[in-house]
mmCIF file of C-alpha atoms in Angstrom:
data_model
loop_
_atom_site.group_PDB
_atom_site.id
_atom_site.type_symbol
_atom_site.label_atom_id
_atom_site.label_comp_id
_atom_site.label_asym_id
_atom_site.label_seq_id
_atom_site.Cartn_x
_atom_site.Cartn_y
_atom_site.Cartn_z
ATOM 1 C CA LEU A 243 -8.164 20.569 -7.894
ATOM 2 C CA ASP A 244 -5.709 23.445 -8.477
ATOM 3 C CA THR A 245 -2.147 24.605 -8.480
ATOM 4 C CA PHE A 246 -0.739 28.041 -8.070
ATOM 5 C CA GLU A 247 2.135 30.018 -6.631
ATOM 6 C CA ALA A 248 1.690 31.388 -3.109
ATOM 7 C CA ARG A 249 4.569 33.416 -1.457
ATOM 8 C CA ASP A 250 2.329 35.024 1.239
ATOM 9 C CA PHE A 251 -0.877 34.322 3.240
ATOM 10 C CA ALA A 252 -3.020 37.050 1.430
ATOM 11 C CA THR A 253 -2.364 35.455 -1.904
ATOM 12 C CA LEU A 254 -2.925 31.823 -0.601
ATOM 13 C CA GLU A 255 -6.275 32.861 1.120
ATOM 14 C CA LYS A 256 -7.469 34.719 -2.232
ATOM 15 C CA LEU A 257 -6.521 31.896 -4.474
ATOM 16 C CA ALA A 258 -8.025 29.163 -2.193
ATOM 17 C CA ARG A 259 -11.350 30.845 -2.415
ATOM 18 C CA ARG A 260 -11.176 30.273 -6.330
ATOM 19 C CA VAL A 261 -10.540 26.488 -6.039
ATOM 20 C CA ALA A 262 -13.477 24.471 -7.316
ATOM 21 C CA TRP A 263 -14.438 23.180 -4.045
ATOM 22 C CA ARG A 264 -18.038 22.484 -4.938
ATOM 23 C CA THR A 265 -16.849 19.430 -7.086
ATOM 24 C CA VAL A 266 -15.806 17.390 -4.045
ATOM 25 C CA LEU A 267 -17.425 19.284 -1.146
ATOM 26 C CA ALA A 268 -21.224 20.072 -0.058
ATOM 27 C CA ALA A 269 -22.705 21.702 2.836
ATOM 28 C CA GLY A 270 -22.600 19.254 5.931
ATOM 29 C CA THR A 271 -19.434 17.618 4.600
ATOM 30 C CA THR A 272 -16.358 17.681 7.010
ATOM 31 C CA ALA A 273 -13.109 18.622 5.309
ATOM 32 C CA GLU A 274 -10.029 17.068 6.825
ATOM 33 C CA ILE A 275 -7.155 19.239 5.717
ATOM 34 C CA VAL A 276 -3.647 17.630 5.403
ATOM 35 C CA VAL A 277 -0.936 20.139 4.771
ATOM 36 C CA THR A 278 2.764 19.594 3.774
ATOM 37 C CA CYS A 279 5.231 22.404 3.599
ATOM 38 C CA ARG A 280 8.799 22.059 1.802
ATOM 39 C CA LYS A 281 11.307 24.791 1.108
ATOM 40 C CA SER A 282 8.457 27.545 1.000
ATOM 41 C CA ARG A 283 8.104 31.047 2.385
ATOM 42 C CA LEU A 284 4.815 29.645 3.949
ATOM 43 C CA TYR A 285 6.201 27.014 6.271
ATOM 44 C CA HIS A 286 3.848 27.292 9.206
ATOM 45 C CA SER A 287 1.384 24.409 8.219
ATOM 46 C CA ASP A 288 -1.385 25.220 10.876
ATOM 47 C CA ALA A 289 -1.490 28.910 9.348
ATOM 48 C CA VAL A 290 -1.688 27.443 5.820
ATOM 49 C CA ALA A 291 -4.480 25.182 6.850
ATOM 50 C CA GLU A 292 -6.239 28.154 8.449
ATOM 51 C CA ARG A 293 -6.227 29.994 5.263
ATOM 52 C CA VAL A 294 -7.280 27.118 3.131
ATOM 53 C CA ALA A 295 -10.181 26.334 5.680
ATOM 54 C CA ARG A 296 -11.314 30.046 5.182
ATOM 55 C CA GLY A 297 -11.395 29.693 1.489
ATOM 56 C CA ILE A 298 -13.361 26.342 1.619
ATOM 57 C CA GLN A 299 -16.007 27.823 4.090
ATOM 58 C CA GLU A 300 -16.467 31.037 2.079
ATOM 59 C CA SER A 301 -17.039 28.985 -1.151
ATOM 60 C CA VAL A 302 -19.159 26.318 0.190
ATOM 61 C CA PRO A 303 -20.945 27.581 3.345
ATOM 62 C CA GLY A 304 -21.762 24.851 5.916
ATOM 63 C CA VAL A 305 -18.667 22.632 5.348
ATOM 64 C CA LEU A 306 -16.957 21.795 8.705
ATOM 65 C CA ILE A 307 -13.074 21.673 9.233
ATOM 66 C CA SER A 308 -11.621 18.826 11.175
ATOM 67 C CA ARG A 309 -8.327 17.557 12.531
ATOM 68 C CA ALA A 310 -7.401 13.851 13.344
ATOM 69 C CA ASP A 311 -6.014 12.341 16.499
ATOM 70 C CA SER A 312 -2.676 13.975 16.968
ATOM 71 C CA SER A 313 -1.047 10.818 18.322
ATOM 72 C CA ARG A 314 -1.793 8.731 14.961
ATOM 73 C CA ASP A 315 -3.421 10.922 12.548
ATOM 74 C CA ALA A 316 -4.333 10.633 8.909
ATOM 75 C CA ASN A 317 -0.858 12.132 7.940
ATOM 76 C CA ASP A 318 0.994 9.153 9.519
ATOM 77 C CA GLU A 319 -1.085 6.707 7.616
ATOM 78 C CA LEU A 320 -0.779 8.865 4.427
ATOM 79 C CA ALA A 321 2.818 8.782 4.720
ATOM 80 C CA ASP A 322 3.108 5.202 5.382
ATOM 81 C CA GLU A 323 0.840 4.419 2.219
ATOM 82 C CA LEU A 324 3.131 6.566 -0.002
ATOM 83 C CA GLU A 325 5.996 4.600 1.478
ATOM 84 C CA ASP A 326 4.784 1.050 1.474
ATOM 85 C CA ASP A 327 2.977 0.754 -1.882
ATOM 86 C CA LEU A 328 5.942 0.744 -4.067
ATOM 87 C CA GLU A 329 6.256 4.344 -4.000
ATOM 88 C CA VAL A 330 9.983 4.690 -4.051
ATOM 89 C CA GLU A 331 10.916 7.452 -1.708
ATOM 90 C CA LEU A 332 12.813 10.317 -3.491
ATOM 91 C CA ARG A 333 15.061 12.118 -1.079
ATOM 92 C CA ASP A 334 16.970 15.190 -1.877
ATOM 93 C CA ALA A 335 20.666 14.651 -2.687
ATOM 94 C CA ARG A 336 21.571 17.221 -0.011
ATOM 95 C CA GLY A 337 19.845 15.318 2.881
ATOM 96 C CA ASP A 338 16.614 17.468 3.149
ATOM 97 C CA GLU A 339 14.401 16.659 6.042
ATOM 98 C CA ARG A 340 11.135 14.778 5.304
ATOM 99 C CA PRO A 341 8.090 17.279 4.998
ATOM 100 C CA ARG A 342 6.355 18.241 7.944
ATOM 101 C CA GLU A 343 2.491 17.519 7.837
ATOM 102 C CA THR A 344 -0.217 18.704 10.230
ATOM 103 C CA LEU A 345 -3.949 19.162 10.207
ATOM 104 C CA ALA A 346 -6.065 22.276 10.411
ATOM 105 C CA ALA A 347 -6.931 23.037 14.086
ATOM 106 C CA PRO A 348 -10.525 23.496 14.989
ATOM 107 C CA PRO A 349 -12.842 21.713 15.689
ATOM 108 C CA PRO A 350 -11.159 18.693 17.184
ATOM 109 C CA SER A 351 -13.805 15.983 16.316
ATOM 110 C CA VAL A 352 -16.067 15.092 13.370
ATOM 111 C CA PRO A 353 -19.841 14.784 14.137
ATOM 112 C CA ASN A 354 -21.358 11.409 14.010
ATOM 113 C CA GLY A 355 -22.733 10.627 10.392
ATOM 114 C CA THR A 356 -20.797 13.444 8.693
ATOM 115 C CA ARG A 357 -19.126 12.601 5.381
ATOM 116 C CA VAL A 358 -15.401 13.213 5.640
ATOM 117 C CA GLN A 359 -13.458 14.403 2.545
ATOM 118 C CA ARG A 360 -9.521 14.604 2.953
ATOM 119 C CA ILE A 361 -8.022 17.585 1.296
ATOM 120 C CA LEU A 362 -4.350 17.525 0.531
ATOM 121 C CA VAL A 363 -2.438 20.910 0.451
ATOM 122 C CA ARG A 364 1.259 20.583 -0.587
ATOM 123 C CA LEU A 365 3.437 23.651 -0.645
ATOM 124 C CA ASP A 366 6.794 22.779 -2.389
ATOM 125 C CA ARG A 367 9.139 25.728 -3.313
ATOM 126 C CA ASP A 368 6.145 28.140 -2.948
ATOM 127 C CA ILE A 369 3.992 26.143 -5.446
ATOM 128 C CA CYS A 370 0.737 25.046 -3.895
ATOM 129 C CA THR A 371 -0.984 22.108 -5.043
ATOM 130 C CA ILE A 372 -4.463 21.322 -3.659
ATOM 131 C CA SER A 373 -5.927 17.901 -4.246
ATOM 132 C CA ALA A 374 -8.992 15.872 -3.066
ATOM 133 C CA ASP A 375 -8.654 12.365 -1.774
ATOM 134 C CA SER A 376 -10.791 10.129 -4.190
ATOM 135 C CA SER A 377 -10.267 7.022 -2.378
ATOM 136 C CA GLY A 378 -11.299 7.551 1.185
ATOM 137 C CA GLU A 379 -10.266 4.542 3.194
ATOM 138 C CA LEU A 380 -6.677 3.828 2.318
ATOM 139 C CA LEU A 381 -6.246 1.732 -0.796
ATOM 140 C CA HIS A 382 -4.313 -1.239 0.738
ATOM 141 C CA ARG A 383 -7.387 -1.915 2.960
ATOM 142 C CA ARG A 384 -9.249 -4.343 0.703
ATOM 143 C CA GLY A 385 -11.642 -5.179 3.349
ATOM 144 C CA TRP A 386 -10.541 -8.633 4.007
ATOM 145 C CA ARG A 387 -7.396 -8.776 6.054
ATOM 146 C CA LEU A 388 -8.464 -8.376 9.796
ATOM 147 C CA ASP A 389 -5.962 -10.880 11.076
ATOM 148 C CA SER A 390 -2.197 -10.063 10.943
ATOM 149 C CA GLY A 391 1.084 -12.062 11.322
ATOM 150 C CA LYS A 392 4.160 -10.836 13.181
ATOM 151 C CA ALA A 393 5.474 -8.670 10.295
ATOM 152 C CA PRO A 394 2.394 -7.963 8.088
ATOM 153 C CA LEU A 395 2.843 -7.041 4.547
ATOM 154 C CA ARG A 396 0.346 -4.469 3.104
ATOM 155 C CA GLU A 397 -2.048 -5.771 0.487
ATOM 156 C CA THR A 398 -1.018 -3.357 -2.243
ATOM 157 C CA LEU A 399 2.580 -4.087 -1.681
ATOM 158 C CA ALA A 400 2.042 -7.757 -1.887
ATOM 159 C CA ALA A 401 0.215 -7.393 -5.185
ATOM 160 C CA SER A 402 2.940 -5.182 -6.539
ATOM 161 C CA LEU A 403 5.517 -7.864 -5.595
ATOM 162 C CA LEU A 404 3.496 -10.456 -7.527
ATOM 163 C CA VAL A 405 3.581 -8.272 -10.629
ATOM 164 C CA ALA A 406 7.398 -7.569 -10.104
ATOM 165 C CA SER A 407 8.108 -11.465 -9.755
ATOM 166 C CA GLY A 408 6.703 -11.923 -13.449
ATOM 167 C CA TRP A 409 4.031 -14.360 -12.207
ATOM 168 C CA THR A 410 1.235 -14.638 -14.755
ATOM 169 C CA ALA A 411 -1.383 -16.523 -12.916
ATOM 170 C CA ASP A 412 -1.016 -19.469 -15.241
ATOM 171 C CA ALA A 413 1.604 -21.437 -13.109
ATOM 172 C CA PRO A 414 1.860 -22.716 -9.444
ATOM 173 C CA LEU A 415 2.774 -20.035 -7.019
ATOM 174 C CA VAL A 416 3.957 -20.952 -3.401
ATOM 175 C CA ASP A 417 4.475 -18.810 -0.333
ATOM 176 C CA PRO A 418 6.393 -20.967 2.063
ATOM 177 C CA MET A 419 6.393 -18.363 4.967
ATOM 178 C CA CYS A 420 2.918 -16.883 4.394
ATOM 179 C CA GLY A 421 2.394 -15.247 7.722
ATOM 180 C CA ALA A 422 -1.216 -13.916 7.580
ATOM 181 C CA GLY A 423 -1.439 -15.172 3.780
ATOM 182 C CA THR A 424 -1.387 -11.734 2.178
ATOM 183 C CA ILE A 425 0.701 -12.701 -0.813
ATOM 184 C CA ALA A 426 -1.199 -15.986 -1.458
ATOM 185 C CA ILE A 427 -4.647 -14.381 -1.033
ATOM 186 C CA GLU A 428 -3.707 -11.410 -3.338
ATOM 187 C CA ALA A 429 -2.397 -14.133 -5.909
ATOM 188 C CA ALA A 430 -5.697 -15.804 -5.704
ATOM 189 C CA LEU A 431 -7.714 -12.551 -6.179
ATOM 190 C CA TRP A 432 -5.568 -11.820 -9.203
ATOM 191 C CA ALA A 433 -5.799 -15.308 -10.603
ATOM 192 C CA ARG A 434 -9.629 -15.106 -10.354
ATOM 193 C CA ARG A 435 -9.700 -11.627 -11.766
ATOM 194 C CA ILE A 436 -11.353 -10.150 -8.642
ATOM 195 C CA ALA A 437 -10.740 -6.459 -8.720
ATOM 196 C CA PRO A 438 -9.095 -4.939 -5.705
ATOM 197 C CA GLY A 439 -11.647 -3.094 -3.723
ATOM 198 C CA LEU A 440 -14.497 -4.717 -5.384
ATOM 199 C CA SER A 441 -16.474 -4.873 -2.056
ATOM 200 C CA ARG A 442 -15.597 -1.478 -0.723
ATOM 201 C CA SER A 443 -16.829 2.201 -1.501
ATOM 202 C CA PHE A 444 -14.585 5.076 -2.593
ATOM 203 C CA ALA A 445 -14.732 8.758 -1.466
ATOM 204 C CA CYS A 446 -15.399 9.987 -5.097
ATOM 205 C CA GLU A 447 -18.691 8.230 -5.217
ATOM 206 C CA ALA A 448 -20.158 10.710 -2.612
ATOM 207 C CA TRP A 449 -18.874 13.924 -4.472
ATOM 208 C CA PRO A 450 -21.647 16.372 -5.549
ATOM 209 C CA GLY A 451 -22.601 15.427 -9.169
ATOM 210 C CA ALA A 452 -21.345 11.853 -8.995
ATOM 211 C CA ASP A 453 -23.408 9.455 -10.844
ATOM 212 C CA PRO A 454 -24.146 6.257 -8.983
ATOM 213 C CA LYS A 455 -25.026 4.476 -12.184
ATOM 214 C CA VAL A 456 -21.448 4.897 -13.373
ATOM 215 C CA ALA A 457 -20.004 3.234 -10.233
ATOM 216 C CA GLN A 458 -22.649 0.513 -10.339
ATOM 217 C CA ALA A 459 -21.829 -0.142 -14.030
ATOM 218 C CA VAL A 460 -18.137 -0.379 -13.279
ATOM 219 C CA ARG A 461 -18.850 -2.791 -10.398
ATOM 220 C CA ASP A 462 -21.120 -4.974 -12.438
ATOM 221 C CA ALA A 463 -18.574 -5.290 -15.339
ATOM 222 C CA ALA A 464 -15.887 -6.152 -12.777
ATOM 223 C CA ARG A 465 -18.224 -9.007 -11.301
ATOM 224 C CA GLU A 466 -18.865 -10.427 -14.680
ATOM 225 C CA ALA A 467 -15.102 -10.724 -15.369
ATOM 226 C CA VAL A 468 -14.656 -12.847 -12.034
ATOM 227 C CA LEU A 469 -13.503 -16.532 -12.761
ATOM 228 C CA PRO A 470 -15.233 -19.306 -10.601
ATOM 229 C CA ASN A 471 -12.055 -20.654 -9.394
ATOM 230 C CA ALA A 472 -8.277 -19.924 -9.768
ATOM 231 C CA PRO A 473 -6.753 -21.587 -12.926
ATOM 232 C CA CYS A 474 -3.540 -22.600 -11.081
ATOM 233 C CA VAL A 475 -2.178 -24.005 -7.820
ATOM 234 C CA ILE A 476 -1.653 -21.491 -5.082
ATOM 235 C CA VAL A 477 0.119 -22.582 -1.907
ATOM 236 C CA ALA A 478 0.362 -20.908 1.409
ATOM 237 C CA ALA A 479 2.439 -22.553 4.107
ATOM 238 C CA ASP A 480 3.947 -21.519 7.408
ATOM 239 C CA ARG A 481 5.254 -23.367 10.365
ATOM 240 C CA ASP A 482 3.423 -21.351 12.944
ATOM 241 C CA ALA A 483 -0.196 -22.440 13.617
ATOM 242 C CA GLY A 484 -1.408 -18.977 14.468
ATOM 243 C CA ALA A 485 -0.145 -17.592 11.077
ATOM 244 C CA MET A 486 -2.015 -20.519 9.386
ATOM 245 C CA GLU A 487 -5.237 -19.834 11.173
ATOM 246 C CA ALA A 488 -4.935 -16.064 10.256
ATOM 247 C CA THR A 489 -4.499 -17.109 6.748
ATOM 248 C CA ARG A 490 -7.396 -19.348 6.764
ATOM 249 C CA THR A 491 -9.599 -16.686 8.300
ATOM 250 C CA ASN A 492 -8.506 -13.922 5.883
ATOM 251 C CA ALA A 493 -8.875 -16.137 2.814
ATOM 252 C CA GLU A 494 -12.341 -17.003 3.905
ATOM 253 C CA ARG A 495 -13.136 -13.388 4.344
ATOM 254 C CA ALA A 496 -11.767 -12.708 0.903
ATOM 255 C CA GLY A 497 -13.749 -15.529 -0.713
ATOM 256 C CA VAL A 498 -10.740 -17.347 -2.025
ATOM 257 C CA LEU A 499 -10.234 -20.010 0.693
ATOM 258 C CA ALA A 500 -11.112 -22.738 -1.795
ATOM 259 C CA ASP A 501 -8.469 -21.583 -4.128
ATOM 260 C CA LEU A 502 -5.658 -22.055 -1.754
ATOM 261 C CA THR A 503 -3.617 -25.164 -0.588
ATOM 262 C CA LEU A 504 -2.840 -24.481 3.182
ATOM 263 C CA LEU A 505 0.183 -26.360 4.453
ATOM 264 C CA HIS A 506 1.065 -26.130 8.196
ATOM 265 C CA GLN A 507 4.856 -26.968 7.788
ATOM 266 C CA PRO A 508 8.218 -25.586 7.973
ATOM 267 C CA VAL A 509 10.135 -24.363 4.733
ATOM 268 C CA SER A 510 12.519 -27.467 4.970
ATOM 269 C CA ALA A 511 9.428 -29.727 4.432
ATOM 270 C CA LEU A 512 8.301 -28.060 1.248
ATOM 271 C CA ASP A 513 8.684 -30.051 -1.878
ATOM 272 C CA LEU A 514 8.169 -28.057 -4.941
ATOM 273 C CA SER A 515 8.187 -31.005 -7.267
ATOM 274 C CA ALA A 516 4.839 -31.919 -5.802
ATOM 275 C CA HIS A 517 3.396 -28.755 -7.615
ATOM 276 C CA GLY A 518 5.055 -29.263 -10.937
ATOM 277 C CA ASP A 519 8.330 -28.725 -12.674
ATOM 278 C CA ARG A 520 7.856 -24.941 -13.062
ATOM 279 C CA GLY A 521 6.393 -22.161 -10.966
ATOM 280 C CA TRP A 522 7.072 -19.116 -8.708
ATOM 281 C CA VAL A 523 8.010 -18.936 -4.950
ATOM 282 C CA VAL A 524 7.102 -15.575 -3.788
ATOM 283 C CA THR A 525 7.743 -14.659 -0.114
ATOM 284 C CA ASN A 526 8.539 -12.168 2.490
ATOM 285 C CA PRO A 527 10.834 -14.065 5.008
ATOM 286 C CA PRO A 528 11.511 -13.058 8.580
ATOM 287 C CA TYR A 529 14.513 -10.628 8.542
ATOM 288 C CA GLY A 530 14.874 -9.548 12.183
ATOM 289 C CA ILE A 531 12.459 -6.636 12.443
ATOM 290 C CA ARG A 532 9.863 -7.741 14.831
ATOM 291 C CA THR A 533 10.631 -11.313 14.328
ATOM 292 C CA GLY A 534 14.075 -11.975 15.868
ATOM 293 C CA ASN A 535 17.722 -11.434 15.442
ATOM 294 C CA PRO A 536 18.968 -11.428 11.705
ATOM 295 C CA ASP A 537 21.931 -13.503 12.670
ATOM 296 C CA SER A 538 19.581 -16.450 13.787
ATOM 297 C CA LEU A 539 17.685 -16.297 10.589
ATOM 298 C CA ARG A 540 20.558 -17.189 8.084
ATOM 299 C CA ALA A 541 19.941 -20.990 8.327
ATOM 300 C CA LEU A 542 16.334 -20.204 7.551
ATOM 301 C CA TRP A 543 17.261 -18.208 4.442
ATOM 302 C CA GLY A 544 19.709 -20.873 3.591
ATOM 303 C CA ARG A 545 16.858 -23.480 3.690
ATOM 304 C CA LEU A 546 14.800 -21.416 1.429
ATOM 305 C CA GLY A 547 17.197 -21.399 -1.218
ATOM 306 C CA ALA A 548 17.829 -25.117 -0.790
ATOM 307 C CA VAL A 549 14.118 -25.793 -1.383
ATOM 308 C CA VAL A 550 14.032 -23.552 -4.596
ATOM 309 C CA ARG A 551 17.240 -25.236 -5.969
ATOM 310 C CA GLN A 552 15.758 -28.693 -5.248
ATOM 311 C CA GLY A 553 12.619 -27.732 -6.969
ATOM 312 C CA GLY A 554 14.511 -27.562 -10.399
ATOM 313 C CA THR A 555 15.532 -25.035 -12.827
ATOM 314 C CA GLY A 556 11.986 -24.314 -13.864
ATOM 315 C CA TRP A 557 11.181 -22.273 -10.563
ATOM 316 C CA THR A 558 11.602 -18.630 -10.128
ATOM 317 C CA LEU A 559 12.126 -17.147 -6.677
ATOM 318 C CA GLY A 560 10.789 -13.640 -5.752
ATOM 319 C CA VAL A 561 11.889 -12.436 -2.211
ATOM 320 C CA VAL A 562 11.749 -9.450 -0.081
ATOM 321 C CA VAL A 563 15.619 -8.691 0.605
ATOM 322 C CA PRO A 564 16.555 -6.402 3.783
ATOM 323 C CA ASP A 565 20.145 -6.874 3.321
ATOM 324 C CA GLN A 566 22.826 -8.552 1.232
ATOM 325 C CA ALA A 567 24.087 -10.593 4.212
ATOM 326 C CA LEU A 568 20.792 -12.610 4.342
ATOM 327 C CA ALA A 569 20.455 -12.791 0.364
ATOM 328 C CA ARG A 570 23.828 -14.451 0.146
ATOM 329 C CA GLU A 571 22.523 -17.388 2.355
ATOM 330 C CA VAL A 572 20.054 -18.135 -0.505
ATOM 331 C CA ARG A 573 22.812 -19.121 -2.817
ATOM 332 C CA LEU A 574 21.150 -18.334 -5.897
ATOM 333 C CA PRO A 575 21.721 -15.339 -8.308
ATOM 334 C CA LEU A 576 19.358 -12.565 -7.361
ATOM 335 C CA GLU A 577 18.364 -9.696 -9.411
ATOM 336 C CA ARG A 578 17.006 -6.546 -7.761
ATOM 337 C CA VAL A 579 13.700 -5.611 -9.521
ATOM 338 C CA VAL A 580 12.191 -3.030 -7.196
ATOM 339 C CA ALA A 581 13.547 -0.803 -4.279
ATOM 340 C CA THR A 582 10.953 0.367 -1.649
ATOM 341 C CA THR A 583 10.179 0.475 1.963
ATOM 342 C CA THR A 584 8.026 -1.635 4.319
ATOM 343 C CA GLY A 585 7.452 -0.979 7.906
ATOM 344 C CA GLY A 586 9.760 2.045 7.545
ATOM 345 C CA ARG A 587 12.806 0.082 6.393
ATOM 346 C CA PRO A 588 14.423 0.201 2.891
ATOM 347 C CA VAL A 589 14.129 -3.171 1.378
ATOM 348 C CA ALA A 590 14.423 -4.614 -2.277
ATOM 349 C CA PHE A 591 12.559 -7.124 -4.066
ATOM 350 C CA ALA A 592 14.707 -9.652 -5.790
ATOM 351 C CA ARG A 593 14.234 -12.260 -8.297
ATOM 352 C CA SER A 594 16.268 -15.244 -9.162
ATOM 353 C CA ARG A 595 15.309 -16.735 -12.635
ATOM 354 C CA LEU A 596 16.913 -20.114 -13.178
ATOM 355 C CA PRO A 597 17.860 -21.199 -16.640
ATOM 356 C CA ASN A 598 14.554 -23.132 -17.365
ATOM 357 C CA ALA A 599 12.443 -20.844 -15.350
ATOM 358 C CA PRO A 600 9.178 -19.624 -17.223
ATOM 359 C CA ASP A 601 9.629 -16.390 -19.121
ATOM 360 C CA ALA A 602 8.328 -13.069 -17.284
#
């Protein structure tokens, strides 16, 4: 919405009144203000939020200001979203602390039925950037995953890993440790050209002046592009019965159950040759966080590598790698494609392309 320099609170409040708030807020809307302060003269985030709130209410009378539950508020989820959705965390070489984030103080609750609009205020080296969240519900929440495995992978991250693997939705894809089925379901949605978030709404649709006909036209065009079924084999397998039930439930909710081959079996029972002489294995194996001791998982990682090697040189492996010790157990040449975080832990997504694997 705006960017300006603010070295004192008087300037901040003055310029906050000039922001084009009416493009995103209207009387009766609740503005949820999220503040980040980093290396700025204005470092007290509550005071920053207070000045911005005054600017909002003077510009658009009738707008309410809210704060989230302090124990687990929107800031925590926003930080997780930025870290987990392949946003590579950039840390200062001098070891700066991570930004502190808080919400404006009064009032502590949002009236029932009130539209909430998140407003992001970022102060970085005295430069204030004010933005409006156009999504509303966090983007990884597609609306289909209500059942989770032991170490769930966010939908957006799973989709990004599929892209990074080089899979093009025209060859078999197998996840032999599927958990709640996130990777396989995202693969099926992609293969059928079902747009992410097609069944959900977005905050920008409620902005003053937003034309509902535009949103409807976009949705109609997206629905027309959907294929009746996936053009390739997509396999979701796991040795855990609870994980397979979660996969089945999530896939049915996503509308792609018929596009998946579900196999209740361990990794060692997987025969890739049954699905062709070429394809992709994309998976997020257990690696000790929430799922056990890393030392006890080396045999599992070894079996994963053996299964891929036995499938032949036409198969590509894409795998989430937490450390090199487990990666070495695969006994395949792994190339790091992406570095990111998941569950607050740094990981890499690595790919092993054998001599006859399909071109990415």
